[in-house]
């Protein structure tokens, strides 16, 4: 696995929650774009002043034997209203990616690398404190000597 390129389509429908500190928390299930690798994730959106920009810290976990992947992105995300109860958002950033390959009786091999990432999604509020959302994430591990296809 010299080069790792994941496009993640995450249908995160478990919901988003607002806290007393004005931060939003998103929790949900996810699937890698090809539809065969399931996982889950969470993100915390922290407002940056009065601007429509938030700092997002997240964690995503995916597993399909024999591969386990964990991504921890930190992004700047722009949010804008899309009607009375919906927001659309778009962001980019960097973080860390961890990939482990289980080799059975031979042990395992793992690697932690920096990553570039992006997100686009919609959050629809159901009530003051709860909502549902759908988003697409892009993760690209930075691998020395890899093609940037």
PDB file of C-alpha atoms in Angstrom:
ATOM      1  CA  UNK A   1       0.000   0.000   0.000  1.00  0.00           C
ATOM      2  CA  UNK A   2       2.513   2.548  -1.171  1.00  0.00           C
ATOM      3  CA  UNK A   3      -0.123   4.951  -2.294  1.00  0.00           C
ATOM      4  CA  UNK A   4      -3.408   5.315  -0.474  1.00  0.00           C
ATOM      5  CA  UNK A   5      -6.228   7.355  -1.926  1.00  0.00           C
ATOM      6  CA  UNK A   6      -9.634   7.281  -0.275  1.00  0.00           C
ATOM      7  CA  UNK A   7     -12.690   9.118  -1.350  1.00  0.00           C
ATOM      8  CA  UNK A   8     -15.167   8.837   1.456  1.00  0.00           C
ATOM      9  CA  UNK A   9     -18.875   9.218   0.966  1.00  0.00           C
ATOM     10  CA  UNK A  10     -20.308   9.538   4.422  1.00  0.00           C
ATOM     11  CA  UNK A  11     -24.037   9.440   4.860  1.00  0.00           C
ATOM     12  CA  UNK A  12     -24.003  10.627   8.413  1.00  0.00           C
ATOM     13  CA  UNK A  13     -27.606  10.497   9.455  1.00  0.00           C
ATOM     14  CA  UNK A  14     -27.282   9.879  13.181  1.00  0.00           C
ATOM     15  CA  UNK A  15     -27.348  13.586  13.774  1.00  0.00           C
ATOM     16  CA  UNK A  16     -25.791  16.754  14.938  1.00  0.00           C
ATOM     17  CA  UNK A  17     -26.114  18.239  18.390  1.00  0.00           C
ATOM     18  CA  UNK A  18     -25.556  21.768  19.679  1.00  0.00           C
ATOM     19  CA  UNK A  19     -23.906  22.238  23.043  1.00  0.00           C
ATOM     20  CA  UNK A  20     -24.207  24.986  25.627  1.00  0.00           C
ATOM     21  CA  UNK A  21     -20.820  26.315  24.456  1.00  0.00           C
ATOM     22  CA  UNK A  22     -22.037  27.036  20.889  1.00  0.00           C
ATOM     23  CA  UNK A  23     -20.043  24.110  19.483  1.00  0.00           C
ATOM     24  CA  UNK A  24     -21.797  21.591  17.230  1.00  0.00           C
ATOM     25  CA  UNK A  25     -21.093  17.863  17.497  1.00  0.00           C
ATOM     26  CA  UNK A  26     -21.747  15.504  14.564  1.00  0.00           C
ATOM     27  CA  UNK A  27     -21.902  11.711  15.046  1.00  0.00           C
ATOM     28  CA  UNK A  28     -22.660   9.133  12.399  1.00  0.00           C
ATOM     29  CA  UNK A  29     -21.955   6.100  10.301  1.00  0.00           C
ATOM     30  CA  UNK A  30     -20.000   6.165   7.068  1.00  0.00           C
ATOM     31  CA  UNK A  31     -18.979   4.121   4.047  1.00  0.00           C
ATOM     32  CA  UNK A  32     -15.928   4.340   1.742  1.00  0.00           C
ATOM     33  CA  UNK A  33     -17.023   5.429  -1.757  1.00  0.00           C
ATOM     34  CA  UNK A  34     -17.002   1.934  -3.276  1.00  0.00           C
ATOM     35  CA  UNK A  35     -19.692   0.913  -0.772  1.00  0.00           C
ATOM     36  CA  UNK A  36     -17.871  -2.008   0.823  1.00  0.00           C
ATOM     37  CA  UNK A  37     -15.981  -0.481   3.764  1.00  0.00           C
ATOM     38  CA  UNK A  38     -18.139   0.708   6.673  1.00  0.00           C
ATOM     39  CA  UNK A  39     -17.127   2.863   9.609  1.00  0.00           C
ATOM     40  CA  UNK A  40     -18.103   5.802  11.728  1.00  0.00           C
ATOM     41  CA  UNK A  41     -17.049   9.267  12.638  1.00  0.00           C
ATOM     42  CA  UNK A  42     -17.509  12.295  14.780  1.00  0.00           C
ATOM     43  CA  UNK A  43     -16.652  15.964  14.459  1.00  0.00           C
ATOM     44  CA  UNK A  44     -16.773  19.008  16.696  1.00  0.00           C
ATOM     45  CA  UNK A  45     -17.342  22.424  15.082  1.00  0.00           C
ATOM     46  CA  UNK A  46     -15.972  25.322  17.147  1.00  0.00           C
ATOM     47  CA  UNK A  47     -17.132  28.819  16.102  1.00  0.00           C
ATOM     48  CA  UNK A  48     -14.469  31.384  15.203  1.00  0.00           C
ATOM     49  CA  UNK A  49     -15.858  34.712  16.407  1.00  0.00           C
ATOM     50  CA  UNK A  50     -18.916  36.073  14.607  1.00  0.00           C
ATOM     51  CA  UNK A  51     -17.817  34.811  11.213  1.00  0.00           C
ATOM     52  CA  UNK A  52     -19.491  31.937   9.301  1.00  0.00           C
ATOM     53  CA  UNK A  53     -16.270  29.928   9.692  1.00  0.00           C
ATOM     54  CA  UNK A  54     -15.724  27.137  12.212  1.00  0.00           C
ATOM     55  CA  UNK A  55     -12.679  25.130  13.239  1.00  0.00           C
ATOM     56  CA  UNK A  56     -13.547  21.445  12.883  1.00  0.00           C
ATOM     57  CA  UNK A  57     -11.758  18.638  14.692  1.00  0.00           C
ATOM     58  CA  UNK A  58     -12.842  15.143  13.704  1.00  0.00           C
ATOM     59  CA  UNK A  59     -12.098  11.438  13.839  1.00  0.00           C
ATOM     60  CA  UNK A  60     -13.184   8.753  11.356  1.00  0.00           C
ATOM     61  CA  UNK A  61     -12.719   4.983  11.738  1.00  0.00           C
ATOM     62  CA  UNK A  62     -13.046   2.416   8.931  1.00  0.00           C
ATOM     63  CA  UNK A  63     -12.394  -1.326   9.015  1.00  0.00           C
ATOM     64  CA  UNK A  64     -12.591  -4.099   6.469  1.00  0.00           C
ATOM     65  CA  UNK A  65     -10.429  -7.091   7.183  1.00  0.00           C
ATOM     66  CA  UNK A  66      -7.440  -6.940   6.957  1.00  0.00           C
ATOM     67  CA  UNK A  67      -7.238  -3.112   6.778  1.00  0.00           C
ATOM     68  CA  UNK A  68      -8.038  -0.595   9.528  1.00  0.00           C
ATOM     69  CA  UNK A  69      -7.930   3.140   8.773  1.00  0.00           C
ATOM     70  CA  UNK A  70      -8.278   6.055  11.204  1.00  0.00           C
ATOM     71  CA  UNK A  71      -8.297   9.690  10.087  1.00  0.00           C
ATOM     72  CA  UNK A  72      -8.010  12.699  12.414  1.00  0.00           C
ATOM     73  CA  UNK A  73      -8.621  15.887  10.400  1.00  0.00           C
ATOM     74  CA  UNK A  74      -8.453  19.527  11.503  1.00  0.00           C
ATOM     75  CA  UNK A  75     -10.231  21.832   9.050  1.00  0.00           C
ATOM     76  CA  UNK A  76     -11.459  25.363   8.488  1.00  0.00           C
ATOM     77  CA  UNK A  77     -15.096  25.063   7.398  1.00  0.00           C
ATOM     78  CA  UNK A  78     -17.291  27.762   5.849  1.00  0.00           C
ATOM     79  CA  UNK A  79     -21.015  27.425   6.672  1.00  0.00           C
ATOM     80  CA  UNK A  80     -23.868  29.280   5.014  1.00  0.00           C
ATOM     81  CA  UNK A  81     -27.638  29.189   5.421  1.00  0.00           C
ATOM     82  CA  UNK A  82     -29.636  27.257   2.825  1.00  0.00           C
ATOM     83  CA  UNK A  83     -33.172  28.047   3.905  1.00  0.00           C
ATOM     84  CA  UNK A  84     -34.747  28.392   7.330  1.00  0.00           C
ATOM     85  CA  UNK A  85     -33.532  25.123   8.816  1.00  0.00           C
ATOM     86  CA  UNK A  86     -30.573  24.024   6.674  1.00  0.00           C
ATOM     87  CA  UNK A  87     -26.892  24.901   6.368  1.00  0.00           C
ATOM     88  CA  UNK A  88     -24.457  23.886   3.660  1.00  0.00           C
ATOM     89  CA  UNK A  89     -20.748  23.751   4.403  1.00  0.00           C
ATOM     90  CA  UNK A  90     -17.413  23.395   2.639  1.00  0.00           C
ATOM     91  CA  UNK A  91     -13.965  23.096   4.168  1.00  0.00           C
ATOM     92  CA  UNK A  92     -10.363  21.977   3.875  1.00  0.00           C
ATOM     93  CA  UNK A  93      -7.453  21.244   6.164  1.00  0.00           C
ATOM     94  CA  UNK A  94      -4.907  18.674   7.206  1.00  0.00           C
ATOM     95  CA  UNK A  95      -4.396  16.099   9.910  1.00  0.00           C
ATOM     96  CA  UNK A  96      -3.105  12.579  10.487  1.00  0.00           C
ATOM     97  CA  UNK A  97      -4.008   9.246   8.936  1.00  0.00           C
ATOM     98  CA  UNK A  98      -3.253   5.841  10.455  1.00  0.00           C
ATOM     99  CA  UNK A  99      -3.485   2.658   8.396  1.00  0.00           C
ATOM    100  CA  UNK A 100      -2.907  -0.846   9.748  1.00  0.00           C
ATOM    101  CA  UNK A 101      -2.679  -4.019   7.662  1.00  0.00           C
ATOM    102  CA  UNK A 102      -3.187  -7.284   9.585  1.00  0.00           C
ATOM    103  CA  UNK A 103      -0.938  -9.966   8.093  1.00  0.00           C
ATOM    104  CA  UNK A 104      -2.364 -12.860  10.121  1.00  0.00           C
ATOM    105  CA  UNK A 105       0.324 -15.094  11.605  1.00  0.00           C
ATOM    106  CA  UNK A 106       3.024 -12.794  10.208  1.00  0.00           C
ATOM    107  CA  UNK A 107       1.904  -9.922  12.442  1.00  0.00           C
ATOM    108  CA  UNK A 108       0.847  -6.541  11.139  1.00  0.00           C
ATOM    109  CA  UNK A 109       2.199  -3.456   9.413  1.00  0.00           C
ATOM    110  CA  UNK A 110       1.079   0.076  10.175  1.00  0.00           C
ATOM    111  CA  UNK A 111       1.831   3.613   9.103  1.00  0.00           C
ATOM    112  CA  UNK A 112       0.942   7.099  10.340  1.00  0.00           C
ATOM    113  CA  UNK A 113       1.164   9.948   7.822  1.00  0.00           C
ATOM    114  CA  UNK A 114       0.088  13.542   7.386  1.00  0.00           C
ATOM    115  CA  UNK A 115      -3.001  13.992   5.265  1.00  0.00           C
ATOM    116  CA  UNK A 116      -4.803  16.644   3.270  1.00  0.00           C
ATOM    117  CA  UNK A 117      -8.570  16.645   3.533  1.00  0.00           C
ATOM    118  CA  UNK A 118     -11.757  18.307   2.408  1.00  0.00           C
ATOM    119  CA  UNK A 119     -15.434  18.196   3.306  1.00  0.00           C
ATOM    120  CA  UNK A 120     -18.748  19.263   1.764  1.00  0.00           C
ATOM    121  CA  UNK A 121     -22.151  18.687   3.303  1.00  0.00           C
ATOM    122  CA  UNK A 122     -25.584  19.787   4.432  1.00  0.00           C
ATOM    123  CA  UNK A 123     -26.985  19.958   7.960  1.00  0.00           C
ATOM    124  CA  UNK A 124     -30.764  20.101   8.402  1.00  0.00           C
ATOM    125  CA  UNK A 125     -32.007  21.171  11.829  1.00  0.00           C
ATOM    126  CA  UNK A 126     -34.927  19.159  13.216  1.00  0.00           C
ATOM    127  CA  UNK A 127     -35.095  21.168  16.448  1.00  0.00           C
ATOM    128  CA  UNK A 128     -33.075  23.808  18.284  1.00  0.00           C
ATOM    129  CA  UNK A 129     -30.481  21.241  19.424  1.00  0.00           C
ATOM    130  CA  UNK A 130     -30.743  18.366  16.913  1.00  0.00           C
ATOM    131  CA  UNK A 131     -30.476  17.755  13.195  1.00  0.00           C
ATOM    132  CA  UNK A 132     -29.502  15.295  10.484  1.00  0.00           C
ATOM    133  CA  UNK A 133     -26.707  15.701   7.982  1.00  0.00           C
ATOM    134  CA  UNK A 134     -25.048  14.183   4.937  1.00  0.00           C
ATOM    135  CA  UNK A 135     -21.489  14.916   3.884  1.00  0.00           C
ATOM    136  CA  UNK A 136     -18.699  13.791   1.588  1.00  0.00           C
ATOM    137  CA  UNK A 137     -15.106  13.710   2.864  1.00  0.00           C
ATOM    138  CA  UNK A 138     -11.860  13.483   0.908  1.00  0.00           C
ATOM    139  CA  UNK A 139      -8.673  12.183   2.561  1.00  0.00           C
ATOM    140  CA  UNK A 140      -5.278  12.037   0.835  1.00  0.00           C
ATOM    141  CA  UNK A 141      -2.341  10.610   2.756  1.00  0.00           C
ATOM    142  CA  UNK A 142       0.953  12.342   1.998  1.00  0.00           C
ATOM    143  CA  UNK A 143       3.287   9.606   0.755  1.00  0.00           C
ATOM    144  CA  UNK A 144       6.820  10.388  -0.348  1.00  0.00           C
ATOM    145  CA  UNK A 145       7.362   9.530  -4.010  1.00  0.00           C
ATOM    146  CA  UNK A 146       3.685   8.818  -4.719  1.00  0.00           C
ATOM    147  CA  UNK A 147       1.939  10.076  -7.833  1.00  0.00           C
ATOM    148  CA  UNK A 148      -0.689  12.717  -7.136  1.00  0.00           C
ATOM    149  CA  UNK A 149      -3.393  11.160  -9.342  1.00  0.00           C
TER     150      UNK A 149
END
